[in-house]
Structures are given as structure tokens and as C-alpha cells.
PDB file of C-alpha atoms and ligand atoms in Angstrom:
ATOM      1  CA  MET H1140      42.263  13.816  13.064  1.00 66.00           C
ATOM      2  CA  GLY H1141      42.082  15.670   9.751  1.00 81.00           C
ATOM      3  CA  LYS H1142      41.800  14.530   6.181  1.00 87.00           C
ATOM      4  CA  VAL H1143      44.797  13.918   3.961  1.00 91.00           C
ATOM      5  CA  LYS H1144      45.118  13.307   0.236  1.00 91.00           C
ATOM      6  CA  ARG H1145      46.122   9.823  -0.856  1.00 91.00           C
ATOM      7  CA  LYS H1146      47.187   8.702  -4.317  1.00 90.00           C
ATOM      8  CA  ILE H1147      45.065   5.823  -5.628  1.00 92.00           C
ATOM      9  CA  LYS H1148      46.652   3.701  -8.343  1.00 93.00           C
ATOM     10  CA  THR H1149      44.423   1.681 -10.651  1.00 95.00           C
ATOM     11  CA  ILE H1150      44.782  -0.355 -13.800  1.00 97.00           C
ATOM     12  CA  ARG H1151      41.847  -0.168 -16.192  1.00 97.00           C
ATOM     13  CA  ILE H1152      41.346  -3.439 -18.035  1.00 96.00           C
ATOM     14  CA  ASP H1153      39.951  -3.272 -21.546  1.00 95.00           C
ATOM     15  CA  ALA H1154      39.298  -6.979 -22.088  1.00 90.00           C
ATOM     16  CA  ASP H1155      38.224  -6.429 -25.717  1.00 91.00           C
ATOM     17  CA  LYS H1156      41.831  -5.482 -26.549  1.00 95.00           C
ATOM     18  CA  CYS H1157      43.440  -8.523 -24.902  1.00 94.00           C
ATOM     19  CA  ASN H1158      44.594 -11.114 -27.461  1.00 93.00           C
ATOM     20  CA  GLY H1159      45.905 -13.584 -24.885  1.00 93.00           C
ATOM     21  CA  CYS H1160      49.622 -13.041 -25.595  1.00 95.00           C
ATOM     22  CA  ARG H1161      50.503 -13.504 -21.881  1.00 97.00           C
ATOM     23  CA  ALA H1162      53.323 -10.948 -21.945  1.00 98.00           C
ATOM     24  CA  CYS H1163      51.861  -9.486 -18.726  1.00 98.00           C
ATOM     25  CA  GLU H1164      52.278 -12.833 -16.926  1.00 98.00           C
ATOM     26  CA  VAL H1165      55.850 -13.248 -18.147  1.00 98.00           C
ATOM     27  CA  ILE H1166      57.059  -9.802 -17.102  1.00 98.00           C
ATOM     28  CA  CYS H1167      55.233  -9.813 -13.746  1.00 98.00           C
ATOM     29  CA  SER H1168      56.845 -13.103 -12.720  1.00 98.00           C
ATOM     30  CA  ALA H1169      60.277 -11.947 -13.967  1.00 98.00           C
ATOM     31  CA  PHE H1170      60.024  -8.595 -12.169  1.00 98.00           C
ATOM     32  CA  HIS H1171      59.196 -10.337  -8.887  1.00 97.00           C
ATOM     33  CA  ALA H1172      61.845 -13.069  -9.251  1.00 96.00           C
ATOM     34  CA  THR H1173      64.798 -13.103  -6.859  1.00 94.00           C
ATOM     35  CA  PRO H1174      67.166 -11.835  -8.160  1.00 96.00           C
ATOM     36  CA  LYS H1175      65.003  -9.617 -10.399  1.00 96.00           C
ATOM     37  CA  TYR H1176      64.580 -10.933 -13.970  1.00 97.00           C
ATOM     38  CA  SER H1177      66.501 -14.139 -13.132  1.00 97.00           C
ATOM     39  CA  SER H1178      63.541 -16.340 -14.175  1.00 95.00           C
ATOM     40  CA  ASN H1179      60.005 -16.185 -15.441  1.00 94.00           C
ATOM     41  CA  ASN H1180      57.119 -18.506 -14.691  1.00 96.00           C
ATOM     42  CA  PRO H1181      53.523 -17.393 -15.302  1.00 96.00           C
ATOM     43  CA  ALA H1182      52.426 -19.531 -12.343  1.00 96.00           C
ATOM     44  CA  ARG H1183      54.184 -16.968 -10.128  1.00 97.00           C
ATOM     45  CA  SER H1184      52.526 -13.995 -11.836  1.00 98.00           C
ATOM     46  CA  ARG H1185      50.169 -11.658  -9.995  1.00 98.00           C
ATOM     47  CA  ILE H1186      48.096 -11.211 -13.116  1.00 98.00           C
ATOM     48  CA  ARG H1187      46.659 -14.232 -14.934  1.00 96.00           C
ATOM     49  CA  MET H1188      45.008 -14.342 -18.264  1.00 93.00           C
ATOM     50  CA  MET H1189      41.819 -16.437 -18.034  1.00 88.00           C
ATOM     51  CA  ARG H1190      41.373 -17.986 -21.436  1.00 82.00           C
ATOM     52  CA  ASP H1191      38.997 -19.909 -23.579  1.00 77.00           C
ATOM     53  CA  PRO H1192      40.567 -19.603 -27.025  1.00 71.00           C
ATOM     54  CA  LEU H1193      37.850 -21.596 -28.809  1.00 72.00           C
ATOM     55  CA  ARG H1194      35.324 -18.965 -27.819  1.00 74.00           C
ATOM     56  CA  ASP H1195      37.788 -16.118 -28.288  1.00 76.00           C
ATOM     57  CA  VAL H1196      37.698 -15.179 -24.609  1.00 80.00           C
ATOM     58  CA  PHE H1197      40.751 -13.639 -22.922  1.00 87.00           C
ATOM     59  CA  ILE H1198      40.311 -11.844 -19.607  1.00 89.00           C
ATOM     60  CA  PRO H1199      43.267 -10.540 -17.578  1.00 94.00           C
ATOM     61  CA  VAL H1200      42.597 -10.843 -13.820  1.00 95.00           C
ATOM     62  CA  TYR H1201      44.758  -9.339 -11.064  1.00 96.00           C
ATOM     63  CA  ALA H1202      45.602 -11.182  -7.854  1.00 97.00           C
ATOM     64  CA  GLY H1203      43.743  -9.579  -4.974  1.00 96.00           C
ATOM     65  CA  GLU H1204      43.318 -10.395  -1.302  1.00 94.00           C
ATOM     66  CA  TYR H1205      43.994 -13.761   0.305  1.00 94.00           C
ATOM     67  CA  ALA H1206      40.761 -15.474   1.386  1.00 92.00           C
ATOM     68  CA  PRO H1207      41.306 -17.814   4.343  1.00 89.00           C
ATOM     69  CA  ALA H1208      38.032 -19.682   3.677  1.00 87.00           C
ATOM     70  CA  GLU H1209      36.250 -20.677   0.477  1.00 86.00           C
ATOM     71  CA  CYS H1210      33.142 -18.653  -0.274  1.00 86.00           C
ATOM     72  CA  MET H1211      29.777 -20.432  -0.180  1.00 85.00           C
ATOM     73  CA  GLY H1212      28.731 -19.617  -3.747  1.00 79.00           C
ATOM     74  CA  ARG H1213      30.094 -20.016  -7.241  1.00 82.00           C
ATOM     75  CA  ASP H1214      29.370 -17.175  -9.628  1.00 79.00           C
ATOM     76  CA  LYS H1215      28.717 -17.719 -13.314  1.00 82.00           C
ATOM     77  CA  TYR H1216      28.722 -14.847 -15.759  1.00 80.00           C
ATOM     78  CA  VAL H1217      27.044 -14.732 -19.143  1.00 82.00           C
ATOM     79  CA  ILE H1218      28.288 -11.863 -21.276  1.00 76.00           C
ATOM     80  CA  ASP H1219      27.287 -11.468 -24.908  1.00 77.00           C
ATOM     81  CA  GLY H1220      25.850 -14.978 -24.804  1.00 81.00           C
ATOM     82  CA  LYS H1221      29.128 -16.562 -23.630  1.00 78.00           C
ATOM     83  CA  GLN H1222      29.213 -18.234 -20.256  1.00 78.00           C
ATOM     84  CA  TYR H1223      32.326 -17.699 -18.187  1.00 77.00           C
ATOM     85  CA  ASP H1224      33.623 -20.328 -15.784  1.00 76.00           C
ATOM     86  CA  GLU H1225      32.796 -20.398 -12.102  1.00 80.00           C
ATOM     87  CA  CYS H1226      35.262 -18.274 -10.151  1.00 84.00           C
ATOM     88  CA  GLY H1227      36.521 -17.015 -13.525  1.00 80.00           C
ATOM     89  CA  PHE H1228      36.921 -13.341 -12.597  1.00 85.00           C
ATOM     90  CA  CYS H1229      37.637 -13.797  -8.910  1.00 89.00           C
ATOM     91  CA  ARG H1230      40.829 -12.107  -7.711  1.00 93.00           C
ATOM     92  CA  ALA H1231      41.160 -14.000  -4.446  1.00 94.00           C
ATOM     93  CA  SER H1232      43.859 -16.490  -3.572  1.00 94.00           C
ATOM     94  CA  CYS H1233      41.734 -19.163  -1.894  1.00 92.00           C
ATOM     95  CA  SER H1234      41.693 -22.879  -1.181  1.00 89.00           C
ATOM     96  CA  SER H1235      39.252 -23.676  -4.051  1.00 86.00           C
ATOM     97  CA  ARG H1236      41.888 -23.372  -6.737  1.00 87.00           C
ATOM     98  CA  GLU H1237      45.601 -23.244  -7.422  1.00 89.00           C
ATOM     99  CA  ILE H1238      45.701 -19.843  -9.091  1.00 93.00           C
ATOM    100  CA  PHE H1239      47.433 -16.907  -7.324  1.00 96.00           C
ATOM    101  CA  LYS H1240      49.569 -19.137  -5.138  1.00 95.00           C
ATOM    102  CA  GLU H1241      53.339 -19.281  -5.195  1.00 94.00           C
ATOM    103  CA  PRO H1242      53.932 -22.764  -6.718  1.00 93.00           C
ATOM    104  CA  ASP H1243      56.734 -23.871  -4.347  1.00 91.00           C
ATOM    105  CA  SER H1244      55.549 -22.500  -1.011  1.00 92.00           C
ATOM    106  CA  GLY H1245      51.778 -22.276  -1.668  1.00 93.00           C
ATOM    107  CA  LEU H1246      51.845 -18.740  -0.215  1.00 94.00           C
ATOM    108  CA  PRO H1247      49.250 -16.324  -1.635  1.00 96.00           C
ATOM    109  CA  LEU H1248      50.288 -13.897  -4.351  1.00 97.00           C
ATOM    110  CA  LYS H1249      48.915 -10.369  -4.528  1.00 97.00           C
ATOM    111  CA  CYS H1250      49.474  -7.582  -7.046  1.00 98.00           C
ATOM    112  CA  ASP H1251      51.616  -4.888  -5.391  1.00 97.00           C
ATOM    113  CA  MET H1252      51.439  -2.486  -8.362  1.00 97.00           C
ATOM    114  CA  CYS H1253      55.178  -3.114  -8.863  1.00 97.00           C
ATOM    115  CA  GLU H1254      56.116  -1.032  -5.819  1.00 95.00           C
ATOM    116  CA  SER H1255      59.855  -0.465  -6.078  1.00 94.00           C
ATOM    117  CA  ASP H1256      62.602   1.977  -5.262  1.00 93.00           C
ATOM    118  CA  PRO H1257      63.011   4.055  -7.403  1.00 94.00           C
ATOM    119  CA  PRO H1258      59.329   3.907  -8.388  1.00 94.00           C
ATOM    120  CA  LEU H1259      58.383   2.861 -11.923  1.00 96.00           C
ATOM    121  CA  SER H1260      56.604   5.296 -14.215  1.00 95.00           C
ATOM    122  CA  GLU H1261      53.997   2.564 -14.852  1.00 97.00           C
ATOM    123  CA  PRO H1262      53.586  -1.025 -13.608  1.00 98.00           C
ATOM    124  CA  MET H1263      55.484  -3.585 -15.682  1.00 98.00           C
ATOM    125  CA  CYS H1264      52.413  -5.424 -17.005  1.00 98.00           C
ATOM    126  CA  VAL H1265      51.055  -2.123 -18.350  1.00 98.00           C
ATOM    127  CA  GLN H1266      54.368  -1.333 -20.049  1.00 98.00           C
ATOM    128  CA  TRP H1267      54.493  -4.765 -21.672  1.00 98.00           C
ATOM    129  CA  CYS H1268      50.901  -4.921 -22.875  1.00 98.00           C
ATOM    130  CA  LEU H1269      51.414  -3.753 -26.437  1.00 97.00           C
ATOM    131  CA  ASN H1270      47.678  -4.013 -27.164  1.00 97.00           C
ATOM    132  CA  HIS H1271      46.881  -1.378 -24.505  1.00 97.00           C
ATOM    133  CA  ALA H1272      44.450  -3.721 -22.784  1.00 97.00           C
ATOM    134  CA  LEU H1273      45.944  -2.525 -19.462  1.00 98.00           C
ATOM    135  CA  VAL H1274      45.928   1.217 -18.810  1.00 98.00           C
ATOM    136  CA  TYR H1275      47.488   2.759 -15.709  1.00 97.00           C
ATOM    137  CA  GLU H1276      45.547   5.560 -13.983  1.00 96.00           C
ATOM    138  CA  GLU H1277      46.127   7.631 -10.848  1.00 94.00           C
ATOM    139  CA  ARG H1278      43.693   9.748  -8.872  1.00 93.00           C
ATOM    140  CA  GLU H1279      43.656  11.473  -5.502  1.00 92.00           C
ATOM    141  CA  GLU H1280      41.238  10.659  -2.706  1.00 91.00           C
ATOM    142  CA  GLU H1281      40.677  12.323   0.658  1.00 89.00           C
ATOM    143  CA  VAL H1282      41.037   9.893   3.555  1.00 84.00           C
ATOM    144  CA  GLU H1283      41.226  10.138   7.342  1.00 85.00           C
ATOM    145  CA  GLU H1284      44.756  10.858   8.537  1.00 83.00           C
ATOM    146  CA  SER H1285      46.494   7.837  10.121  1.00 74.00           C
ATOM    147  CA  PRO H1286      47.256   8.251  13.806  1.00 66.00           C
ATOM    148  CA  LYS H1287      50.645   9.822  14.586  1.00 64.00           C
ATOM    149  CA  PRO H1288      53.156   7.580  16.447  1.00 60.00           C
ATOM    150  CA  GLU H1289      52.581   9.439  19.736  1.00 62.00           C
ATOM    151  CA  GLU H1290      48.801   8.994  19.391  1.00 58.00           C
ATOM    152  CA  MET H1291      49.363   5.253  18.855  1.00 57.00           C
ATOM    153  CA  GLU H1292      51.490   5.147  21.989  1.00 62.00           C
ATOM    154  CA  ILE H1293      48.690   6.757  24.005  1.00 59.00           C
ATOM    155  CA  GLY H1294      46.238   4.258  22.436  1.00 59.00           C
ATOM    156  CA  LEU H1295      48.447   1.308  23.374  1.00 60.00           C
ATOM    157  CA  GLU H1296      48.879   2.652  26.912  1.00 67.00           C
ATOM    158  CA  ALA H1297      45.096   2.815  27.332  1.00 61.00           C
ATOM    159  CA  LEU H1298      44.708  -0.738  25.975  1.00 61.00           C
ATOM    160  CA  ALA H1299      47.459  -1.995  28.286  1.00 68.00           C
ATOM    161  CA  LYS H1300      45.678  -0.413  31.265  1.00 69.00           C
ATOM    162  CA  LYS H1301      42.401  -2.051  30.274  1.00 63.00           C
ATOM    163  CA  TYR H1302      43.577  -5.538  29.218  1.00 64.00           C
ATOM    164  CA  GLY H1303      47.027  -5.864  30.787  1.00 70.00           C
ATOM    165  CA  LEU H1304      50.348  -5.312  29.034  1.00 73.00           C
ATOM    166  CA  GLU H1305      50.982  -9.009  28.356  1.00 71.00           C
ATOM    167  CA  LYS H1306      47.758  -9.513  26.393  1.00 67.00           C
ATOM    168  CA  VAL H1307      48.367  -6.397  24.300  1.00 60.00           C
ATOM    169  CA  MET H1308      51.971  -7.426  23.560  1.00 67.00           C
ATOM    170  CA  ASP H1309      50.720 -10.889  22.503  1.00 66.00           C
ATOM    171  CA  ALA H1310      48.163  -9.341  20.140  1.00 59.00           C
ATOM    172  CA  VAL H1311      50.769  -6.996  18.604  1.00 58.00           C
ATOM    173  CA  ALA H1312      53.179  -9.928  18.110  1.00 63.00           C
ATOM    174  CA  ARG H1313      50.424 -11.931  16.390  1.00 56.00           C
ATOM    175  CA  LEU H1314      49.613  -9.028  14.082  1.00 49.00           C
ATOM    176  CA  GLY H1315      53.319  -8.681  13.241  1.00 50.00           C
ATOM    177  CA  LYS H1316      53.487 -12.346  12.220  1.00 50.00           C
ATOM    178  CA  LYS H1317      50.390 -12.008   9.998  1.00 43.00           C
ATOM    179  CA  GLY H1318      52.006  -9.142   8.066  1.00 39.00           C
TER     180      GLY H1318
HETATM  181  S1  LIG X1769      49.874  -8.471 -22.198  1.00 76.59           S
HETATM  182 FE1  LIG X1769      47.918  -7.451 -22.647  1.00 76.59          FE
HETATM  183  S2  LIG X1769      47.146  -8.498 -24.483  1.00 76.59           S
HETATM  184 FE2  LIG X1769      48.746  -9.807 -23.613  1.00 76.59          FE
HETATM  185  S3  LIG X1769      47.605 -11.245 -22.262  1.00 76.59           S
HETATM  186 FE3  LIG X1769      48.276  -9.522 -20.989  1.00 76.59          FE
HETATM  187  S4  LIG X1769      46.525  -8.117 -20.999  1.00 76.59           S
HETATM  188 FE4  LIG X1769      46.236  -9.530 -22.711  1.00 76.59          FE
HETATM  189  S1  LIG X1770      51.036  -4.260 -11.503  1.00 76.59           S
HETATM  190 FE1  LIG X1770      53.026  -5.262 -11.228  1.00 76.59          FE
HETATM  191  S2  LIG X1770      52.642  -6.714  -9.557  1.00 76.59           S
HETATM  192 FE2  LIG X1770      50.659  -6.135 -10.355  1.00 76.59          FE
HETATM  193  S3  LIG X1770      50.197  -7.697 -11.902  1.00 76.59           S
HETATM  194 FE3  LIG X1770      51.148  -5.963 -12.963  1.00 76.59          FE
HETATM  195  S4  LIG X1770      53.315  -6.501 -13.083  1.00 76.59           S
HETATM  196 FE4  LIG X1770      52.394  -7.808 -11.513  1.00 76.59          FE
END
């Protein structure tokens, strides 16, 4: 398999520019509401602003991967003499805390970079951050080419020969449910 170019989308966070206005939370939850823009609730947002106004601390944090188990440690950060709360910058949706979970269903929330059709010029939270604390950036990276459908078929055939068709079908069905 050869290498192919893939577009990597990132949002650079300049926490010094964040004033805690929470516009990013409002627009993210509205953009992902069904129907779109029918409601807004920061608890459904995939970006949350971690705040400690008395110490003038505002840090936007994006929802990342779901973590099925709590981690064993609790990180504390001290930056410029200010201590930040345990788990303060963590992006995971995990069982230790309520953040990054859909309030009604409890399902994990994850930033999807506002994937939509037609695509947006920039993610909504970036467009709504008037302080430019969130800056959208794109770059290209070379990655291994994904297997073509016919190569996957050959791969599945080999697995079926080795483990039996039923077991392979079960595993594929389980993977489908996880997605
Ligand atoms: S919109 Fe920008 S300034 Fe406002 S809370 Fe979000 S990141 Fe901070
Ligand atoms: S990029 Fe889109 S999905 Fe991700 S936090 Fe911003 S508004 Fe929400």
C-alpha cells in the first residue's frame, strides 16, 4: 500500500485571549441541535470553557475521546503560580465527571469539527469567538493508504477461513454497534 495525503484540521487555542464569554458553547450546542439551531444548551456543547473567574482563569477545552474507564491518576497543573483543578484540561468523556456527556441520554460528546454538507469554511466555535482565542488551521500529512474494498474482502475471507465465518460475522456486527 502506498502513502496518501490527508488533510489534518486543528484549532489552536490561545487561552490568554479567552474572556469567558461562552459564545463557543452556545453556538456549538445550537449547531448540533436537532433540528439545527432549534435550541442551545452549553451542557450539550463539545467545547467547554473551564473557568475560575476570581483568579481570572478561562480555558476552552474540546471534547475528545470517550474513556470507558476512569484513569488512575489526577493531574494538577500550576501555571504562572495558579493551580488548575484536577482533570481541568482533560478532553475525555469519562465516568469521573459529568462534562462532555449528553445531559438526557448520558452518551459521550465529541468534537466533530462541525463536519457538515456543504462543509463550513471554519468550525462554528471559531467563527463565533470574537476574541480570536480559537484559530482554525489546516495542514497536510502523509499517511498509509486505507485498504481498498477488494483488499478488505480478501482479508475477511482469510479471517473466515482461519476462525470460521460465524465468529468473523459476530465480530463485524459488534464493531458496527460500537460505531
Ligand atoms: S468564544 Fe472565545 S472568548 Fe468566548 S469563551 Fe469561547 S474561546 Fe473564550
Ligand atoms: S469545532 Fe464544531 S463541534 Fe467542535 S467544539 Fe467547535 S463548534 Fe463544536
